[in-house]
PDB file of C-alpha atoms in Angstrom:
ATOM      1  CA  MET J  23      48.740 -25.022 -30.271  1.00  0.00           C
ATOM      2  CA  THR J  24      47.712 -23.924 -26.910  1.00  0.00           C
ATOM      3  CA  ALA J  25      44.264 -23.883 -25.177  1.00  0.00           C
ATOM      4  CA  SER J  26      44.358 -20.330 -25.181  1.00  0.00           C
ATOM      5  CA  HIS J  27      45.017 -20.001 -28.972  1.00  0.00           C
ATOM      6  CA  ARG J  28      42.274 -22.295 -29.900  1.00  0.00           C
ATOM      7  CA  PHE J  29      39.750 -20.695 -27.338  1.00  0.00           C
ATOM      8  CA  PRO J  30      40.746 -17.185 -26.987  1.00  0.00           C
ATOM      9  CA  PHE J  31      37.464 -16.543 -24.713  1.00  0.00           C
ATOM     10  CA  PHE J  32      39.089 -18.910 -22.369  1.00  0.00           C
ATOM     11  CA  ALA J  33      42.078 -16.834 -21.758  1.00  0.00           C
ATOM     12  CA  VAL J  34      39.824 -13.642 -21.077  1.00  0.00           C
ATOM     13  CA  LEU J  35      37.620 -15.684 -18.708  1.00  0.00           C
ATOM     14  CA  CYS J  36      40.848 -16.793 -16.719  1.00  0.00           C
ATOM     15  CA  ALA J  37      42.386 -13.291 -16.663  1.00  0.00           C
ATOM     16  CA  ALA J  38      39.195 -11.924 -15.406  1.00  0.00           C
ATOM     17  CA  LEU J  39      38.946 -14.632 -12.618  1.00  0.00           C
ATOM     18  CA  LEU J  40      42.364 -14.059 -11.678  1.00  0.00           C
ATOM     19  CA  SER J  41      41.942 -10.418 -11.029  1.00  0.00           C
ATOM     20  CA  MET J  42      38.726 -11.162  -9.110  1.00  0.00           C
ATOM     21  CA  PRO J  43      38.291  -8.500  -6.555  1.00  0.00           C
ATOM     22  CA  LEU J  44      37.816  -9.923  -2.945  1.00  0.00           C
ATOM     23  CA  ALA J  45      35.978  -6.909  -1.520  1.00  0.00           C
ATOM     24  CA  HIS J  46      34.202  -3.807  -2.695  1.00  0.00           C
ATOM     25  CA  ALA J  47      34.187  -0.608  -0.857  1.00  0.00           C
ATOM     26  CA  ALA J  48      30.756   0.732   0.357  1.00  0.00           C
ATOM     27  CA  ASN J  49      30.285   3.241  -2.029  1.00  0.00           C
ATOM     28  CA  ASP J  50      30.851   1.028  -5.203  1.00  0.00           C
ATOM     29  CA  ASN J  51      28.120   0.515  -7.247  1.00  0.00           C
ATOM     30  CA  VAL J  52      28.140  -3.211  -7.635  1.00  0.00           C
ATOM     31  CA  GLU J  53      25.878  -5.173 -10.321  1.00  0.00           C
ATOM     32  CA  ASP J  54      25.653  -9.020 -10.021  1.00  0.00           C
ATOM     33  CA  VAL J  55      26.177 -10.844 -13.567  1.00  0.00           C
ATOM     34  CA  VAL J  56      24.616 -13.971 -14.460  1.00  0.00           C
ATOM     35  CA  VAL J  57      25.388 -15.847 -17.695  1.00  0.00           C
ATOM     36  CA  ARG J  58      23.731 -18.802 -18.626  1.00  0.00           C
ATOM     37  CA  SER J  59      24.988 -21.501 -21.213  1.00  0.00           C
ATOM     38  CA  ASN J  60      24.215 -24.857 -22.436  1.00  0.00           C
ATOM     39  CA  ALA J  61      26.037 -27.849 -23.646  1.00  0.00           C
ATOM     40  CA  HIS J  62      24.071 -30.796 -25.419  1.00  0.00           C
ATOM     41  CA  PHE J  63      25.066 -34.130 -25.872  1.00  0.00           C
ATOM     42  CA  ASP J  64      23.774 -37.271 -27.870  1.00  0.00           C
ATOM     43  CA  PHE J  65      21.631 -40.084 -26.765  1.00  0.00           C
ATOM     44  CA  ASN J  66      23.370 -42.120 -23.799  1.00  0.00           C
ATOM     45  CA  SER J  67      26.575 -40.043 -24.197  1.00  0.00           C
ATOM     46  CA  ASP J  68      28.532 -38.094 -21.858  1.00  0.00           C
ATOM     47  CA  LYS J  69      30.303 -36.303 -25.013  1.00  0.00           C
ATOM     48  CA  MET J  70      29.329 -32.806 -25.553  1.00  0.00           C
ATOM     49  CA  VAL J  71      28.144 -31.855 -29.023  1.00  0.00           C
ATOM     50  CA  THR J  72      31.083 -30.245 -30.845  1.00  0.00           C
ATOM     51  CA  ALA J  73      29.355 -27.291 -31.751  1.00  0.00           C
ATOM     52  CA  ASP J  74      28.616 -26.081 -28.167  1.00  0.00           C
ATOM     53  CA  GLN J  75      32.157 -27.006 -27.153  1.00  0.00           C
ATOM     54  CA  THR J  76      33.186 -23.948 -28.977  1.00  0.00           C
ATOM     55  CA  ALA J  77      30.212 -21.799 -27.942  1.00  0.00           C
ATOM     56  CA  LEU J  78      30.248 -22.672 -24.312  1.00  0.00           C
ATOM     57  CA  LEU J  79      32.166 -19.798 -22.929  1.00  0.00           C
ATOM     58  CA  ALA J  80      31.836 -17.232 -25.925  1.00  0.00           C
ATOM     59  CA  GLU J  81      29.412 -14.911 -24.256  1.00  0.00           C
ATOM     60  CA  VAL J  82      31.414 -15.083 -21.055  1.00  0.00           C
ATOM     61  CA  GLY J  83      34.653 -14.256 -22.583  1.00  0.00           C
ATOM     62  CA  LYS J  84      33.066 -10.996 -24.487  1.00  0.00           C
ATOM     63  CA  MET J  85      32.447  -9.472 -20.738  1.00  0.00           C
ATOM     64  CA  LYS J  86      36.009  -8.282 -19.720  1.00  0.00           C
ATOM     65  CA  ASP J  87      34.958  -6.093 -17.143  1.00  0.00           C
ATOM     66  CA  VAL J  88      33.162  -8.931 -15.010  1.00  0.00           C
ATOM     67  CA  SER J  89      34.753 -10.412 -12.245  1.00  0.00           C
ATOM     68  CA  TRP J  90      33.485 -14.148 -12.177  1.00  0.00           C
ATOM     69  CA  GLN J  91      32.995 -15.764  -8.856  1.00  0.00           C
ATOM     70  CA  LYS J  92      31.076 -19.008  -9.181  1.00  0.00           C
ATOM     71  CA  VAL J  93      29.997 -21.234 -12.143  1.00  0.00           C
ATOM     72  CA  THR J  94      27.315 -23.912 -11.635  1.00  0.00           C
ATOM     73  CA  ALA J  95      27.112 -27.083 -14.086  1.00  0.00           C
ATOM     74  CA  THR J  96      23.816 -28.923 -13.875  1.00  0.00           C
ATOM     75  CA  GLY J  97      23.379 -32.075 -16.070  1.00  0.00           C
ATOM     76  CA  HIS J  98      20.003 -33.214 -17.700  1.00  0.00           C
ATOM     77  CA  THR J  99      18.833 -36.323 -19.575  1.00  0.00           C
ATOM     78  CA  ASP J 100      15.690 -37.248 -21.412  1.00  0.00           C
ATOM     79  CA  SER J 101      13.239 -39.403 -19.720  1.00  0.00           C
ATOM     80  CA  VAL J 102      14.518 -42.674 -21.874  1.00  0.00           C
ATOM     81  CA  GLY J 103      15.815 -45.209 -19.355  1.00  0.00           C
ATOM     82  CA  ALA J 104      15.877 -46.103 -15.746  1.00  0.00           C
ATOM     83  CA  ALA J 105      15.713 -42.873 -13.421  1.00  0.00           C
ATOM     84  CA  GLY J 106      18.715 -43.978 -11.403  1.00  0.00           C
ATOM     85  CA  TYR J 107      20.870 -44.482 -14.862  1.00  0.00           C
ATOM     86  CA  ASN J 108      19.705 -41.292 -15.991  1.00  0.00           C
ATOM     87  CA  ARG J 109      20.814 -39.546 -12.774  1.00  0.00           C
ATOM     88  CA  ARG J 110      24.260 -40.835 -12.949  1.00  0.00           C
ATOM     89  CA  LEU J 111      24.485 -40.120 -16.735  1.00  0.00           C
ATOM     90  CA  SER J 112      23.392 -36.627 -15.864  1.00  0.00           C
ATOM     91  CA  GLU J 113      26.344 -36.369 -13.016  1.00  0.00           C
ATOM     92  CA  ARG J 114      28.584 -37.479 -15.687  1.00  0.00           C
ATOM     93  CA  ARG J 115      27.418 -34.812 -18.268  1.00  0.00           C
ATOM     94  CA  ALA J 116      28.110 -32.075 -15.478  1.00  0.00           C
ATOM     95  CA  ARG J 117      31.223 -33.493 -14.872  1.00  0.00           C
ATOM     96  CA  ALA J 118      32.381 -33.653 -18.400  1.00  0.00           C
ATOM     97  CA  VAL J 119      31.425 -30.301 -19.089  1.00  0.00           C
ATOM     98  CA  LYS J 120      33.390 -29.097 -16.222  1.00  0.00           C
ATOM     99  CA  ALA J 121      36.521 -30.982 -17.151  1.00  0.00           C
ATOM    100  CA  TYR J 122      36.198 -29.183 -20.504  1.00  0.00           C
ATOM    101  CA  MET J 123      36.017 -26.050 -18.879  1.00  0.00           C
ATOM    102  CA  VAL J 124      39.341 -26.845 -16.632  1.00  0.00           C
ATOM    103  CA  ARG J 125      41.155 -28.312 -19.603  1.00  0.00           C
ATOM    104  CA  ASN J 126      40.827 -25.101 -20.996  1.00  0.00           C
ATOM    105  CA  GLY J 127      41.928 -22.938 -18.257  1.00  0.00           C
ATOM    106  CA  LEU J 128      39.147 -22.440 -15.702  1.00  0.00           C
ATOM    107  CA  ASP J 129      39.862 -23.043 -12.109  1.00  0.00           C
ATOM    108  CA  ALA J 130      38.269 -26.348 -10.709  1.00  0.00           C
ATOM    109  CA  ALA J 131      37.314 -24.930  -7.481  1.00  0.00           C
ATOM    110  CA  MET J 132      35.202 -22.480  -9.052  1.00  0.00           C
ATOM    111  CA  VAL J 133      32.729 -25.035 -10.342  1.00  0.00           C
ATOM    112  CA  ARG J 134      30.033 -26.957  -8.790  1.00  0.00           C
ATOM    113  CA  THR J 135      28.348 -29.941 -10.625  1.00  0.00           C
ATOM    114  CA  MET J 136      25.277 -31.991 -10.051  1.00  0.00           C
ATOM    115  CA  GLY J 137      23.147 -33.953 -12.166  1.00  0.00           C
ATOM    116  CA  LEU J 138      19.061 -34.047 -12.074  1.00  0.00           C
ATOM    117  CA  GLY J 139      18.277 -36.929 -14.696  1.00  0.00           C
ATOM    118  CA  ALA J 140      15.218 -36.248 -16.355  1.00  0.00           C
ATOM    119  CA  GLU J 141      13.480 -34.083 -13.459  1.00  0.00           C
ATOM    120  CA  LYS J 142      13.423 -30.822 -15.176  1.00  0.00           C
ATOM    121  CA  PRO J 143      12.890 -31.176 -18.981  1.00  0.00           C
ATOM    122  CA  VAL J 144      12.875 -28.054 -21.232  1.00  0.00           C
ATOM    123  CA  ALA J 145      10.897 -29.849 -23.679  1.00  0.00           C
ATOM    124  CA  VAL J 146       8.459 -33.034 -24.142  1.00  0.00           C
ATOM    125  CA  ASN J 147      10.223 -35.990 -24.434  1.00  0.00           C
ATOM    126  CA  ASP J 148       7.504 -37.325 -27.084  1.00  0.00           C
ATOM    127  CA  THR J 149       9.850 -36.325 -30.156  1.00  0.00           C
ATOM    128  CA  GLU J 150      13.297 -36.940 -30.998  1.00  0.00           C
ATOM    129  CA  GLU J 151      13.783 -32.954 -30.871  1.00  0.00           C
ATOM    130  CA  GLY J 152      12.459 -32.721 -27.617  1.00  0.00           C
ATOM    131  CA  ARG J 153      14.349 -35.307 -26.259  1.00  0.00           C
ATOM    132  CA  ALA J 154      17.596 -33.779 -27.740  1.00  0.00           C
ATOM    133  CA  SER J 155      16.756 -30.635 -26.057  1.00  0.00           C
ATOM    134  CA  ASN J 156      16.664 -32.296 -22.718  1.00  0.00           C
ATOM    135  CA  ARG J 157      20.060 -33.903 -22.995  1.00  0.00           C
ATOM    136  CA  ARG J 158      21.979 -31.024 -21.651  1.00  0.00           C
ATOM    137  CA  THR J 159      24.148 -29.228 -19.324  1.00  0.00           C
ATOM    138  CA  GLU J 160      23.132 -25.763 -18.065  1.00  0.00           C
ATOM    139  CA  VAL J 161      26.109 -23.744 -17.000  1.00  0.00           C
ATOM    140  CA  GLU J 162      25.450 -20.653 -15.002  1.00  0.00           C
ATOM    141  CA  PHE J 163      28.350 -18.160 -14.519  1.00  0.00           C
ATOM    142  CA  ARG J 164      27.908 -15.688 -11.766  1.00  0.00           C
ATOM    143  CA  GLY J 165      30.122 -12.763 -11.190  1.00  0.00           C
ATOM    144  CA  VAL J 166      30.156  -9.076 -10.421  1.00  0.00           C
ATOM    145  CA  ARG J 167      30.681  -5.790 -12.250  1.00  0.00           C
ATOM    146  CA  VAL J 168      31.848  -2.788 -10.255  1.00  0.00           C
ATOM    147  CA  ALA J 169      30.519   0.622 -11.983  1.00  0.00           C
ATOM    148  CA  GLY J 170      33.354   3.182 -12.698  1.00  0.00           C
ATOM    149  CA  LYS J 171      36.107   0.461 -12.905  1.00  0.00           C
TER     150      LYS J 171
END
């Protein structure tokens, strides 16, 4: 079974990316579109939680009228462990998300990755639930929609 059969939203996303306009006429009404998604990880792991693999691009795939231009994957960790180790782990997490998207049809040149370690938590690190929320890669898709197209 091909990746596009397993993940039809990737096929839609790739088609949108390939048809991306390079410029818009001066009178076109261009709307910026930003879609954010998260991939989560188990403790000390750079392997995405299985449920997030399928959901990662589902919302993006629904937007057939958007020309995607840039994707940023930013890795994060909880606060357990040394800062240097967590920075490297967060970078591995961001690269793992990029690799997953590229394996499923996204152009690698469009995806920028970075890791922030435990610098920007979204929850307290005092509980397991909070730490689990902080073990993530945030993915931001940026594109444009041209009105009337």
